[in-house]
Coordinates of C-alpha atoms in Angstrom, one line a residue:
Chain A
X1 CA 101.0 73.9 -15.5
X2 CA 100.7 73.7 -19.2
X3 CA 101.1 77.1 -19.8
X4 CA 104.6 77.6 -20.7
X5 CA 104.5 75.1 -23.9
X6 CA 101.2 77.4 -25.3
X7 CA 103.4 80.5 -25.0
X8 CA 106.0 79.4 -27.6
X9 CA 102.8 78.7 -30.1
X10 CA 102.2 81.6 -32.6
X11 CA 98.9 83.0 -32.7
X12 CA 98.1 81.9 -36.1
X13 CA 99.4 78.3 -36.9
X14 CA 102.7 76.8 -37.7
X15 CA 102.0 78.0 -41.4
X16 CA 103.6 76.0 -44.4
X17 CA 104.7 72.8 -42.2
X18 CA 101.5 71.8 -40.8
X19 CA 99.3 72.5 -43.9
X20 CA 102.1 70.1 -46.3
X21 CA 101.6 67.6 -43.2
X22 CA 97.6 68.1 -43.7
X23 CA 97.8 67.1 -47.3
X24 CA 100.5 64.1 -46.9
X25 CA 97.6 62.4 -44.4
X26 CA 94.9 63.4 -46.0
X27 CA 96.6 61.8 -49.5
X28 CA 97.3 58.8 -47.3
X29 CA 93.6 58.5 -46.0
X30 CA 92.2 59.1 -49.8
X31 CA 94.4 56.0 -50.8
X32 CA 93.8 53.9 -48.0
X33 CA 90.3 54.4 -48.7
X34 CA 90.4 53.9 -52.5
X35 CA 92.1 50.9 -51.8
X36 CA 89.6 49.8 -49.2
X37 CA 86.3 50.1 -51.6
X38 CA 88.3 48.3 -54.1
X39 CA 90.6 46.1 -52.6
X40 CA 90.4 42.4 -50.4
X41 CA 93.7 42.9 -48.4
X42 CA 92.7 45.1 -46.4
X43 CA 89.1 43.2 -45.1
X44 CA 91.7 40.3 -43.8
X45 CA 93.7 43.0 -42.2
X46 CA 90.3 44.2 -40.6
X47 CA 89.3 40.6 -39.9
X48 CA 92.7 40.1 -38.1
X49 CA 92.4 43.7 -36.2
X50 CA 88.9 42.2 -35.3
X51 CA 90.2 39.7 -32.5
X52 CA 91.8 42.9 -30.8
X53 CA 89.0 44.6 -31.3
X54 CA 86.5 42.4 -30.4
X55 CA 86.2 43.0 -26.5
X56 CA 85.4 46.5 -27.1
X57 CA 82.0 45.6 -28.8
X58 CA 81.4 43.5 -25.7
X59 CA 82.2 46.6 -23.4
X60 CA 80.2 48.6 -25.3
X61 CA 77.0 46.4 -25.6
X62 CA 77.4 45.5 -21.6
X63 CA 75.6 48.8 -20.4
X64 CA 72.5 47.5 -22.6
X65 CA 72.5 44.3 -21.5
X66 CA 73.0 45.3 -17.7
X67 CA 69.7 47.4 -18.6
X68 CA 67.9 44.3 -19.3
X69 CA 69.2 42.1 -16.4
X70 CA 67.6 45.1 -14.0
X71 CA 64.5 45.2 -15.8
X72 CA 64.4 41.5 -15.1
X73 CA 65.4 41.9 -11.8
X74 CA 63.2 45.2 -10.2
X75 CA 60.2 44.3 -11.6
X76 CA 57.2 43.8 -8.9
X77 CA 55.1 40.9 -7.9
X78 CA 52.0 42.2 -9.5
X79 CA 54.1 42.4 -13.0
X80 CA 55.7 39.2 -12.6
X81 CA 52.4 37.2 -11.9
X82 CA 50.5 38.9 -14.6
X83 CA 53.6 37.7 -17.3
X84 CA 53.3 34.3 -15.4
X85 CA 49.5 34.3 -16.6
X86 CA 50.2 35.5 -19.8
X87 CA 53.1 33.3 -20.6
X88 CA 51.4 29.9 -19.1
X89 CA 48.5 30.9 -21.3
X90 CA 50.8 31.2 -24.8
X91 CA 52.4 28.1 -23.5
X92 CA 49.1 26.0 -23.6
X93 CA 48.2 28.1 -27.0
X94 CA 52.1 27.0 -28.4
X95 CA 51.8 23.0 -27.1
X96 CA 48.3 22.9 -29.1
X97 CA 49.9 24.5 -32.1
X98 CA 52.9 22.0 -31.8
X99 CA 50.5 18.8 -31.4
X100 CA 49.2 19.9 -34.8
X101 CA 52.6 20.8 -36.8
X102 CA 53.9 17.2 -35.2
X103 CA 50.7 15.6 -36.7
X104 CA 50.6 17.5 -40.0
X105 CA 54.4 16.5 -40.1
X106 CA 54.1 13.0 -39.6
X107 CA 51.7 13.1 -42.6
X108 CA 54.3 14.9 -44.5
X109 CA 56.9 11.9 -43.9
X110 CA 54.4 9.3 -44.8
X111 CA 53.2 11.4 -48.0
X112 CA 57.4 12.0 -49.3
X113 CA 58.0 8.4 -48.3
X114 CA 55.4 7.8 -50.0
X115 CA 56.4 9.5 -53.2
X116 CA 59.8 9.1 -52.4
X117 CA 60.9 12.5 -54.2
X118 CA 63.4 13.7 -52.1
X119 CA 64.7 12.7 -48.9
X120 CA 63.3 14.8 -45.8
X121 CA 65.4 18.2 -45.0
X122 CA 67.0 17.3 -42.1
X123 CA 68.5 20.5 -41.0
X124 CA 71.2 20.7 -38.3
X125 CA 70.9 24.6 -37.2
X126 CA 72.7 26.3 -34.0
X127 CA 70.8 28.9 -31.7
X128 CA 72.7 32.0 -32.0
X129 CA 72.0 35.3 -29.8
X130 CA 72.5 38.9 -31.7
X131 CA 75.0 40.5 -29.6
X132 CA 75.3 44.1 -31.5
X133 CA 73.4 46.1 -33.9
X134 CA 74.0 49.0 -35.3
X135 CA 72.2 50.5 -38.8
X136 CA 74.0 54.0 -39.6
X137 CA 73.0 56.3 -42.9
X138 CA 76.0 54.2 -44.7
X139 CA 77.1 51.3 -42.5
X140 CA 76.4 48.0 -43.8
X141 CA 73.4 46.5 -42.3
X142 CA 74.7 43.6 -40.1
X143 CA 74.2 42.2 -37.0
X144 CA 76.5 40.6 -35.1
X145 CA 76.3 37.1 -33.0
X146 CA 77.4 35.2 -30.0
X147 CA 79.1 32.6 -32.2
X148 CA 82.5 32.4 -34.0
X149 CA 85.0 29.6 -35.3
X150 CA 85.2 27.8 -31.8
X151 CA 81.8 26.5 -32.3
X152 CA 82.9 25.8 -36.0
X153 CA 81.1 28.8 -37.8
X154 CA 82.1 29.4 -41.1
X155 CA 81.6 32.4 -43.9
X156 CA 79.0 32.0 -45.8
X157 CA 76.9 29.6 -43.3
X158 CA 72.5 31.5 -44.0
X159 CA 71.1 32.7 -40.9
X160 CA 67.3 32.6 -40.6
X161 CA 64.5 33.2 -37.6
X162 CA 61.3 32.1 -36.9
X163 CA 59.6 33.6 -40.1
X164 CA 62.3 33.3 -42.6
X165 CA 65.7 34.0 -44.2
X166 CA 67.9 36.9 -42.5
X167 CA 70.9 36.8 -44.1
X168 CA 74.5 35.2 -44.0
X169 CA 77.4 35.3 -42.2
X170 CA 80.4 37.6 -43.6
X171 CA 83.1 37.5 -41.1
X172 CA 83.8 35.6 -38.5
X173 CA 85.9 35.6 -35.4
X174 CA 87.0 33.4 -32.9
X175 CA 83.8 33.9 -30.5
X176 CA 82.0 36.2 -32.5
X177 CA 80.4 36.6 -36.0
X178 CA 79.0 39.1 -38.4
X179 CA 75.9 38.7 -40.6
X180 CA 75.1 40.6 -43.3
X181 CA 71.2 40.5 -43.5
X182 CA 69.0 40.7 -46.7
X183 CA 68.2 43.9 -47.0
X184 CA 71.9 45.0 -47.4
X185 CA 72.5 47.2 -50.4
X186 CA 75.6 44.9 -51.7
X187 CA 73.3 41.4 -51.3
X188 CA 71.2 39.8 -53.4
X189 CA 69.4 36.4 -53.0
X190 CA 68.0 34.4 -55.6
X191 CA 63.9 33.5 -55.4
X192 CA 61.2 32.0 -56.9
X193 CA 57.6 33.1 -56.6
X194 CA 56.1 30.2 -54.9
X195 CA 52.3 30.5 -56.7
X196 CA 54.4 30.9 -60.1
X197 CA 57.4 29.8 -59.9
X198 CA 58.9 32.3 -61.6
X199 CA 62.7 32.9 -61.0
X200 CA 64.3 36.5 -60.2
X201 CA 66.8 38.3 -57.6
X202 CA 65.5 39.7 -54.6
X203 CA 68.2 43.1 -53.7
X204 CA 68.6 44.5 -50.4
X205 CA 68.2 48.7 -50.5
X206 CA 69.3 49.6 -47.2
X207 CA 66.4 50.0 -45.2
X208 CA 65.3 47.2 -43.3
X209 CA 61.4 47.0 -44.1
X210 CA 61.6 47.0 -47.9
X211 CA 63.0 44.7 -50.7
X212 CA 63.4 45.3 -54.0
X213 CA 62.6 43.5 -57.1
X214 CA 64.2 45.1 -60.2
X215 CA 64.3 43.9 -63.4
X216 CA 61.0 41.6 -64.1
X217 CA 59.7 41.4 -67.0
X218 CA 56.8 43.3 -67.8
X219 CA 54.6 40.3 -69.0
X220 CA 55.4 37.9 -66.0
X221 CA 53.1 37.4 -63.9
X222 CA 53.5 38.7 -60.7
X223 CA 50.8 40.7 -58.3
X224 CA 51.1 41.6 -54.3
X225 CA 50.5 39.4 -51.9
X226 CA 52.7 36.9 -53.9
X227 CA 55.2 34.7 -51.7
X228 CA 59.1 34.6 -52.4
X229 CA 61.1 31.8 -51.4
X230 CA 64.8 31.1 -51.8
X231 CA 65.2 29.0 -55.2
X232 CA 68.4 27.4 -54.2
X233 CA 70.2 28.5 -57.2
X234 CA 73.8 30.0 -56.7
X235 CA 74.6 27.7 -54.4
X236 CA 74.8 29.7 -51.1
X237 CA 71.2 29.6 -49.6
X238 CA 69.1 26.4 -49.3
X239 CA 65.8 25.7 -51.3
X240 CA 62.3 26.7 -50.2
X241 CA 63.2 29.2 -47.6
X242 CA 60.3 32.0 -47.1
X243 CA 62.2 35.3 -48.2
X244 CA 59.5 37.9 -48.2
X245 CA 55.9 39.0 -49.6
X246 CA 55.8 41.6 -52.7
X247 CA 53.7 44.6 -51.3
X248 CA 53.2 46.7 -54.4
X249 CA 54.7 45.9 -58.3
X250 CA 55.2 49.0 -60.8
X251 CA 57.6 50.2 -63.1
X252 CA 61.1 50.8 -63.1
X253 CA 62.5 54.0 -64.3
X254 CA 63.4 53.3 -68.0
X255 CA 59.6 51.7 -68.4
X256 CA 61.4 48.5 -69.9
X257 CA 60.9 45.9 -67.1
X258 CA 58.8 45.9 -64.0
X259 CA 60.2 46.1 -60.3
X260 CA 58.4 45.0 -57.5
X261 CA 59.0 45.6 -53.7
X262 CA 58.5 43.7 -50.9
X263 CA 58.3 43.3 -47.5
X264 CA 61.0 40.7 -45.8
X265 CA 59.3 37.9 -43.8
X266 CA 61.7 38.0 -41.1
X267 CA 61.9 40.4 -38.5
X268 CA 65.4 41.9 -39.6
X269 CA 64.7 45.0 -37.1
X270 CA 63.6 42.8 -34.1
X271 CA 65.1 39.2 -34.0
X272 CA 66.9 38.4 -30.3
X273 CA 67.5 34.7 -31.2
X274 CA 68.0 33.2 -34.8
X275 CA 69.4 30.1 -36.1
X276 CA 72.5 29.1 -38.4
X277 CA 71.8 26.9 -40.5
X278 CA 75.0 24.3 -40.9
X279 CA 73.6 22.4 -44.0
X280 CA 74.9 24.7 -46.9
X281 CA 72.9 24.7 -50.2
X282 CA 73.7 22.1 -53.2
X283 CA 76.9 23.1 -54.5
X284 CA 76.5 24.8 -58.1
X285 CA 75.6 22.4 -61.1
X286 CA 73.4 19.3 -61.6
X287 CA 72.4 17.1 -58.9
X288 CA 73.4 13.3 -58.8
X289 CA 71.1 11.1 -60.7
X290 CA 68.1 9.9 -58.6
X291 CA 68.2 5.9 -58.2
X292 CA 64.5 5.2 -57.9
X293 CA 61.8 7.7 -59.1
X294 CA 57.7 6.7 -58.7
X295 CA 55.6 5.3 -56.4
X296 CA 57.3 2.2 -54.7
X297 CA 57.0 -0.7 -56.6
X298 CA 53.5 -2.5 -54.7
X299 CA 51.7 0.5 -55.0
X300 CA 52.6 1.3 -58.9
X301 CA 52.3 -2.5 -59.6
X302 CA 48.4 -2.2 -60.6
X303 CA 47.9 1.1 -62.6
X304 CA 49.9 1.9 -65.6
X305 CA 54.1 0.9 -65.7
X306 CA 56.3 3.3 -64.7
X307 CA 59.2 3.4 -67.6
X308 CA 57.6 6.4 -69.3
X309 CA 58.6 8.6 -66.8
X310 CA 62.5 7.9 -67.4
X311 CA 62.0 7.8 -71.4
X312 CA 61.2 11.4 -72.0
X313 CA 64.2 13.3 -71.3
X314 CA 66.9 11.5 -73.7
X315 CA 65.0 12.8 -76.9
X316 CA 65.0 16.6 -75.2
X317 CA 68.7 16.2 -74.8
X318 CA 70.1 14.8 -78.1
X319 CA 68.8 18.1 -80.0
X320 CA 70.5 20.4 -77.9
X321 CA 73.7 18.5 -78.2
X322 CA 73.7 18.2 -82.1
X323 CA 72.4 22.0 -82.1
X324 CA 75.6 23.5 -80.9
X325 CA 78.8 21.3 -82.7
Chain B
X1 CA 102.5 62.6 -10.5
X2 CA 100.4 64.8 -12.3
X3 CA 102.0 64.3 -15.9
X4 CA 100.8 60.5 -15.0
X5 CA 97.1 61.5 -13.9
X6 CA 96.7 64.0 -16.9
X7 CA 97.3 61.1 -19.2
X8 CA 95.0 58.6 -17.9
X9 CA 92.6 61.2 -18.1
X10 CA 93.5 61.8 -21.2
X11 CA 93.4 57.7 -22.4
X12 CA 90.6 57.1 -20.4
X13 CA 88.3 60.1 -22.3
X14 CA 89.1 58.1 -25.3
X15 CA 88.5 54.7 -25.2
X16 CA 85.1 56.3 -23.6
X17 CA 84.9 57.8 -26.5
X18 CA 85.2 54.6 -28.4
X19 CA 82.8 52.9 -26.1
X20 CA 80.3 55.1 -26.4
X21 CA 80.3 55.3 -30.1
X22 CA 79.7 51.7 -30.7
X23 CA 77.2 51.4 -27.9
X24 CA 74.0 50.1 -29.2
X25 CA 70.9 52.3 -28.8
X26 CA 67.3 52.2 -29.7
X27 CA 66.8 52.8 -33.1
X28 CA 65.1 56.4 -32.3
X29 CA 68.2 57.7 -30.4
X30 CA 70.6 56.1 -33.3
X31 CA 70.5 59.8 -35.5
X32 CA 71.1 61.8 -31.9
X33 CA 74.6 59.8 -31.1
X34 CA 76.9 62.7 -31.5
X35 CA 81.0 62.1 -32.2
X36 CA 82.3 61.6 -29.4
X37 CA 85.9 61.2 -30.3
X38 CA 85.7 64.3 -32.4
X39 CA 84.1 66.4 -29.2
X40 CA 86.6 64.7 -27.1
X41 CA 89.3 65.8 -29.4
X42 CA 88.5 69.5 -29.5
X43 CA 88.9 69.5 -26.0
X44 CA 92.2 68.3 -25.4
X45 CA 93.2 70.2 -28.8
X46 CA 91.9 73.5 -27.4
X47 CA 93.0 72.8 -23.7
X48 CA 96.9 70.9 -24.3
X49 CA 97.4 71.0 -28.3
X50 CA 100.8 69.2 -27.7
X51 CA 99.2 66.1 -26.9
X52 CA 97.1 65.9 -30.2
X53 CA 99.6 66.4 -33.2
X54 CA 97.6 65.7 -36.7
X55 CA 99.2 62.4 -36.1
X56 CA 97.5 61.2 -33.5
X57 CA 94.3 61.9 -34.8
X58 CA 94.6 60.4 -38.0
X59 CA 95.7 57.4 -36.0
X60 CA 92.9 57.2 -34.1
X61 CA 90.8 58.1 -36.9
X62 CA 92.5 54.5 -38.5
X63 CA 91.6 52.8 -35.3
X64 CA 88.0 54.2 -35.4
X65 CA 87.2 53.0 -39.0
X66 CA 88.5 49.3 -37.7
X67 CA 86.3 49.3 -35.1
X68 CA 83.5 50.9 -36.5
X69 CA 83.9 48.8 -39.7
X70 CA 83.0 51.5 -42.6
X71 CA 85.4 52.7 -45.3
X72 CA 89.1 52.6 -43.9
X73 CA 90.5 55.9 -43.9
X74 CA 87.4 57.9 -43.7
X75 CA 87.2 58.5 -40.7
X76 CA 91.2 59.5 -40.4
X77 CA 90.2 61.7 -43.2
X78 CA 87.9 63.8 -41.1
X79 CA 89.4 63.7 -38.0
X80 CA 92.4 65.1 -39.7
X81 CA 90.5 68.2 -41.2
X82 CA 89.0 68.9 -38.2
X83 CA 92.1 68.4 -35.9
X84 CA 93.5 70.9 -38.6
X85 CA 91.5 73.7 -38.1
X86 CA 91.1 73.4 -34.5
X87 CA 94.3 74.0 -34.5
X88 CA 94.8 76.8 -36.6
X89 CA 91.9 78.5 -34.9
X90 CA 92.9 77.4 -31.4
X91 CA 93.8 80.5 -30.1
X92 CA 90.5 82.2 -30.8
X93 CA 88.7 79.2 -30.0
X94 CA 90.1 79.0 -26.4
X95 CA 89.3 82.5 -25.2
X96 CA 85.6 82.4 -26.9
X97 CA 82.2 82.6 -23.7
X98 CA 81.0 78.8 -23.5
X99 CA 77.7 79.5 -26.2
X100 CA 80.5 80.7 -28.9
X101 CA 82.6 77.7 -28.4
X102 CA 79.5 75.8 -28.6
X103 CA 78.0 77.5 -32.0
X104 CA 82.3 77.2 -33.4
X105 CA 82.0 73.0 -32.1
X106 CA 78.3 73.1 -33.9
X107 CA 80.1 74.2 -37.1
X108 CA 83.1 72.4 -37.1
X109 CA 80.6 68.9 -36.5
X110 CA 78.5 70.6 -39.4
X111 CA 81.7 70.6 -41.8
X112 CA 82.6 67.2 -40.3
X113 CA 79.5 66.0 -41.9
X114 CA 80.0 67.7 -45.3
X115 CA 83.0 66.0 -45.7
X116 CA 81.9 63.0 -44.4
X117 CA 79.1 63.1 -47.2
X118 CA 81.2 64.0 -50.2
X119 CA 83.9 60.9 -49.6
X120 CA 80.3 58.6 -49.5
X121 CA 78.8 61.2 -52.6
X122 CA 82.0 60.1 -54.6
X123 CA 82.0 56.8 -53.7
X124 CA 78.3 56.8 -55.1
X125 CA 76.2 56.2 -52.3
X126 CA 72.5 58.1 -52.5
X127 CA 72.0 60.8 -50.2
X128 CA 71.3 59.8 -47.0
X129 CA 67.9 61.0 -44.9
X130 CA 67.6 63.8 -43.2
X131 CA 68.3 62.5 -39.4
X132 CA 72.0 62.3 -40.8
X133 CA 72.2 65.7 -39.8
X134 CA 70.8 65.4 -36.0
X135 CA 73.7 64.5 -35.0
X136 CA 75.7 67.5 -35.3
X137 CA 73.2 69.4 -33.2
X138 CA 73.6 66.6 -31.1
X139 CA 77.0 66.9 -30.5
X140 CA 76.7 70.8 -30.0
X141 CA 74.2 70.1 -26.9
X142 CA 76.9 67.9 -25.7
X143 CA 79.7 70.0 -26.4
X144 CA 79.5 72.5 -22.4
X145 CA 78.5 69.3 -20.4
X146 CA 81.6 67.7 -22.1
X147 CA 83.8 70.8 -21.8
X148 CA 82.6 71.5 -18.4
X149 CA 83.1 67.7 -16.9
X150 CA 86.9 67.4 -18.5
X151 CA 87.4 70.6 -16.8
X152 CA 86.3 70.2 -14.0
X153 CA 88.7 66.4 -13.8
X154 CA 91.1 67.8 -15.0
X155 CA 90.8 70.3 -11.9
X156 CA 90.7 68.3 -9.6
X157 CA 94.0 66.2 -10.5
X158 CA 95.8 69.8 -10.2
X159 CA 94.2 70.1 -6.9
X160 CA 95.0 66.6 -5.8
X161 CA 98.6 67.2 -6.5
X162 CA 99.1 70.5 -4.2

């Protein structure tokens, strides 16, 4: 019985000892998280503690995903051949909707051959699943996925889905990694208004529906339904992603600039299956001078000569560069 | 025999506790997930207070914020305060009927959440929404069905053993 060791315990408290060894560990946990919000060493000592700590998110998500497998598994004929309808009919509906993207990108090829601007995208991507989510009042919003440094995932790889940019991937383990989406207080993703092309910073505020906008200026022109897309810039994400739709523009709070929300394109609250992309962006700076730039020679060769189009920029540049001795 | 059962019971309530506080639920039920390691705690503190020294909980609270992945330290901060004064109240808290032991867990959750919003407050988070503060009630309606199952295990090792 346990007993005996309670009678020895006064009835109020050990007094003086055990309040001094309250404030020792509470002075220890008010440094450790001081030096957590500002410090780096201590995420690589949570990325190392996150191999240990890894099968515990697996046994924690395996009641969910047992859930599922039953659902799969109990439900009844009449179910099954009714999804079997519905699916064969969305397959037909999908294999017409390919023939056409197949057709309208063939044309595509033919048209940037054609003008030969910039070679085809050619993205090498990896199916990932999403294998934990959580979204607490203050947690970062991340998900996590089925992938990790075996299969040669590295930080700062973008994520996207069907619909458009989700986010990019923060830490990663050996089988597992985390993504820290878009609408993340702490990220921010350079875009450009695709009918403007005005540039700006798209900002995560924590909730997974909204975006924000801050800090346009008041004379740009910028209205809802306007599309953003990634603008490449920075370096981390890749050009002409879709990134969101502004919903409603107004005024910020000192009246100085405009701020705009909008509404993410991908589904940040519902994806099962996205993709990481393994092409990064350009890296930061100019791009390498372009060898041929026009319509191919036999189709140029009748209307006006190409040269003009290399001529202009030298007389923009030497300005600049005797501007600023 | 029995030390050895007592403390598998005893591990065993915790890394359940773990589990279930990183299981993934629907987003509606996310607010209602009540802190399990805290209600877990108060148990064993009330029941056997020589197995939970401040120590302990701030080292679980460390192992808590690793695998939960917010601020390090936080969450040793609160489990710390609460271990605190469920220790220094102990004595009362052990001989109080089930609905005041429920209403003292409520409060103790409650405070657990003040604190838990002034380390974020000075960190300069906003405020968060009001489902922050479902869970405590939460917890409360977990708190006898808790209290009564440990019991009730822990029972039946003593039985087992004579």
């Amino acid at each position: 019985m346990a007993i005996p060791a309670n009678n020895t315990a006064p009835l109020f408290g050990e007094g003086a000892s055990s309040t001094l060894r309250l404030v020792v560990y509470l002075v220890i946990a008010v440094a450790l998280m001081i030096a957590d919000r500002r410090g780096d060493w201590l995420e690589r000592f949570r990325a190392a503690a996150g191999t240990f700590i890894e099968p515990i998110y697996r046994l924690a998500a395996a009641p969910s995903e047992l859930a599922r497998d039953a659902r799969v598994a109990l439900a009844d004929r009449r179910v099954l051949t009714e999804q079997n309808a519905e699916l064969s009919r969305q397959l037909l509906l999908a294999q017409t909707r390919l023939r056409r993207v197949e057709a309208v990108q063939e044309q595509n090829q033919r048209l940037q051959e054609l003008l030969s601007v910039q070679k085809t995208l050619g993205l090498s991507v990896q199916l990932a699943k999403v294998i934990d989510v959580d979204f607490g009042p203050y947690r970062r919003n991340t998900i996590m996925l089925d992938l990790g440094s075996d299969n040669g995932i590295k930080i700062g790889q973008p994520v996207i889905d069907a619909r458009g940019l989700l986010g990019q991937i923060v830490e990663v383990r050996p089988r597992s990694c985390t993504v820290l989406l878009i609408s993340d207080k702490s990220h921010a993703v350079p875009v450009r208004i695709e009918r403007t092309g005005l540039r700006t910073i798209v900002r995560g505020n924590g909730t997974l529906d909204t975006l924000d906008l801050p800090n346009i200026p008041i004379s740009a022109d910028i209205k809802p339904g306007d599309k953003l897309v990634t603008s490449g810039l920075g370096g981390r994400f890749p050009a002409d992603f879709p990134v969101g739709v502004v919903r409603s523009v107004g005024n910020d709070s000192t009246g100085m600039f405009a701020a705009a929300k909008a509404t993410p394109d991908a589904t940040l609250d519902r994806s099962a299956e996205v993709l990481v992309l393994h092409e990064l962006a350009n890296p930061v700076g100019p791009p390498a001078q372009a060898e041929e730039f026009g319509p191919p020679a036999a189709l140029a060769g009748s209307d006006e000569p190409a040269p003009p189009a290399t001529t202009p920029p030298a007389p923009v540049e030497d300005p600049a560069k005797q501007g600023e001795p | 025999m029995r030390v050895r059962g007592l403390n598998w019971l005893f591990l065993g309530g915790i890394v359940a506790s773990f589990v279930l506080q990183l299981m993934p639920l629907p987003a509606v039920l996310l607010p209602f997930k009540p802190y399990w390691l805290a209600l877990v705690l108060i148990y064993w503190m009330i029941e056997l207070p020589e197995k939970v020294p401040l120590g302990l909980c701030f080292a679980l609270g460390i192992v808590a914020d690793l695998v939960g992945g917010e601020v390090l330290g936080e969450q040793a901060m609160r489990l710390c305060i609460l271990c605190f004064i469920v220790l220094r109240f102990r004595s009362r808290l052990r001989f109080f009927p089930m609905w005041q032991q429920t209403l003292a867990v409520f409060a103790l959750l409650l405070n657990d959440r003040i604190v838990y919003l002034m380390v974020h407050a000075i960190a300069g988070d906003p405020p968060p929404d009001l489902d922050f503060w479902f869970a405590p009630v939460a917890g409360m309606l977990a708190w006898p069905w808790l209290f009564l199952l440990l019991d009730d295990l822990r029972a039946r090792l003593r039985a087992g053993d004579t």
